[in-house]
């Protein structure tokens, strides 16, 4: 009879332990479902961020191309500006030379008129 009572106590303890373990398993299942949901949400976020990253990389590549083209255009414009500046300097020198020549010719014309006036 003591043996039966000991077995009943043991069975009762095992049932309590089984009940406690079932509760723990249910809590673990709930935690697992939450973790799976979080993992799915994080995976969606990763995919979204990867799409954004690809778009940003594309924009960066486009911006780099535009920058490179702008740099080439700038160098071309600087070369053209230097060429035009040189041409302007030459034109000013020619203008000054022509102005000096014009003054000389005007002086010569004035002298010639004075000479003609004196001779007549």
GROMACS .gro file of C-alpha atoms in nm:
model
  120
    1UNK     CA    1   0.000   0.000   0.000
    2UNK     CA    2   0.288   0.238   0.072
    3UNK     CA    3   0.429   0.149  -0.260
    4UNK     CA    4   0.100   0.239  -0.429
    5UNK     CA    5   0.085   0.571  -0.244
    6UNK     CA    6   0.443   0.646  -0.342
    7UNK     CA    7   0.360   0.565  -0.703
    8UNK     CA    8   0.047   0.785  -0.686
    9UNK     CA    9   0.255   1.073  -0.546
   10UNK     CA   10   0.510   1.014  -0.818
   11UNK     CA   11   0.235   1.008  -1.085
   12UNK     CA   12   0.084   1.326  -0.939
   13UNK     CA   13   0.426   1.497  -0.942
   14UNK     CA   14   0.485   1.381  -1.299
   15UNK     CA   15   0.145   1.519  -1.406
   16UNK     CA   16   0.229   1.853  -1.243
   17UNK     CA   17   0.567   1.852  -1.414
   18UNK     CA   18   0.398   1.759  -1.744
   19UNK     CA   19   0.150   2.045  -1.701
   20UNK     CA   20   0.430   2.290  -1.620
   21UNK     CA   21   0.633   2.171  -1.919
   22UNK     CA   22   0.327   2.204  -2.148
   23UNK     CA   23   0.284   2.562  -2.027
   24UNK     CA   24   0.651   2.630  -2.096
   25UNK     CA   25   0.619   2.473  -2.442
   26UNK     CA   26   0.316   2.694  -2.516
   27UNK     CA   27   0.512   3.002  -2.406
   28UNK     CA   28   0.805   2.891  -2.620
   29UNK     CA   29   0.574   2.838  -2.919
   30UNK     CA   30   0.432   3.189  -2.873
   31UNK     CA   31   0.786   3.329  -2.845
   32UNK     CA   32   0.886   3.136  -3.157
   33UNK     CA   33   0.589   3.275  -3.352
   34UNK     CA   34   0.679   3.628  -3.239
   35UNK     CA   35   1.041   3.570  -3.338
   36UNK     CA   36   0.932   3.434  -3.678
   37UNK     CA   37   0.707   3.738  -3.733
   38UNK     CA   38   0.991   3.969  -3.635
   39UNK     CA   39   1.227   3.783  -3.869
   40UNK     CA   40   0.977   3.816  -4.156
   41UNK     CA   41   0.935   4.189  -4.086
   42UNK     CA   42   1.311   4.235  -4.070
   43UNK     CA   43   1.354   4.042  -4.396
   44UNK     CA   44   1.098   4.269  -4.563
   45UNK     CA   45   1.284   4.572  -4.428
   46UNK     CA   46   1.616   4.433  -4.555
   47UNK     CA   47   1.465   4.381  -4.901
   48UNK     CA   48   1.321   4.734  -4.896
   49UNK     CA   49   1.657   4.879  -4.789
   50UNK     CA   50   1.833   4.678  -5.061
   51UNK     CA   51   1.595   4.827  -5.321
   52UNK     CA   52   1.662   5.174  -5.182
   53UNK     CA   53   2.036   5.104  -5.186
   54UNK     CA   54   2.021   4.995  -5.551
   55UNK     CA   55   1.825   5.309  -5.639
   56UNK     CA   56   2.070   5.530  -5.450
   57UNK     CA   57   2.365   5.359  -5.619
   58UNK     CA   58   2.204   5.420  -5.956
   59UNK     CA   59   2.151   5.787  -5.870
   60UNK     CA   60   2.510   5.812  -5.746
   61UNK     CA   61   2.642   5.660  -6.070
   62UNK     CA   62   2.430   5.905  -6.270
   63UNK     CA   63   2.551   6.195  -6.056
   64UNK     CA   64   2.913   6.085  -6.101
   65UNK     CA   65   2.863   6.072  -6.478
   66UNK     CA   66   2.708   6.420  -6.474
   67UNK     CA   67   2.994   6.547  -6.257
   68UNK     CA   68   3.254   6.398  -6.491
   69UNK     CA   69   3.080   6.553  -6.792
   70UNK     CA   70   3.063   6.887  -6.611
   71UNK     CA   71   3.436   6.863  -6.537
   72UNK     CA   72   3.510   6.793  -6.906
   73UNK     CA   73   3.285   7.084  -7.009
   74UNK     CA   74   3.459   7.309  -6.757
   75UNK     CA   75   3.803   7.219  -6.892
   76UNK     CA   76   3.680   7.284  -7.248
   77UNK     CA   77   3.529   7.619  -7.147
   78UNK     CA   78   3.849   7.716  -6.965
   79UNK     CA   79   4.054   7.633  -7.274
   80UNK     CA   80   3.812   7.830  -7.492
   81UNK     CA   81   3.821   8.122  -7.247
   82UNK     CA   82   4.201   8.121  -7.254
   83UNK     CA   83   4.199   8.112  -7.635
   84UNK     CA   84   3.945   8.397  -7.655
   85UNK     CA   85   4.139   8.597  -7.397
   86UNK     CA   86   4.453   8.557  -7.607
   87UNK     CA   87   4.261   8.662  -7.920
   88UNK     CA   88   4.122   8.964  -7.733
   89UNK     CA   89   4.472   9.067  -7.629
   90UNK     CA   90   4.588   9.036  -7.991
   91UNK     CA   91   4.287   9.237  -8.111
   92UNK     CA   92   4.361   9.510  -7.855
   93UNK     CA   93   4.724   9.520  -7.966
   94UNK     CA   94   4.610   9.549  -8.329
   95UNK     CA   95   4.361   9.822  -8.234
   96UNK     CA   96   4.632  10.014  -8.049
   97UNK     CA   97   4.869   9.974  -8.345
   98UNK     CA   98   4.597  10.091  -8.584
   99UNK     CA   99   4.519  10.385  -8.356
  100UNK     CA  100   4.888  10.483  -8.357
  101UNK     CA  101   4.904  10.440  -8.736
  102UNK     CA  102   4.581  10.638  -8.776
  103UNK     CA  103   4.721  10.919  -8.559
  104UNK     CA  104   5.044  10.916  -8.758
  105UNK     CA  105   4.849  10.928  -9.085
  106UNK     CA  106   4.626  11.204  -8.947
  107UNK     CA  107   4.936  11.399  -8.846
  108UNK     CA  108   5.090  11.339  -9.189
  109UNK     CA  109   4.764  11.449  -9.353
  110UNK     CA  110   4.759  11.759  -9.136
  111UNK     CA  111   5.120  11.834  -9.230
  112UNK     CA  112   5.042  11.776  -9.598
  113UNK     CA  113   4.741  12.011  -9.580
  114UNK     CA  114   4.951  12.274  -9.408
  115UNK     CA  115   5.217  12.236  -9.675
  116UNK     CA  116   4.952  12.265  -9.950
  117UNK     CA  117   4.804  12.570  -9.781
  118UNK     CA  118   5.145  12.730  -9.755
  119UNK     CA  119   5.220  12.656 -10.120
  120UNK     CA  120   4.898  12.804 -10.247
   0.00000   0.00000   0.00000
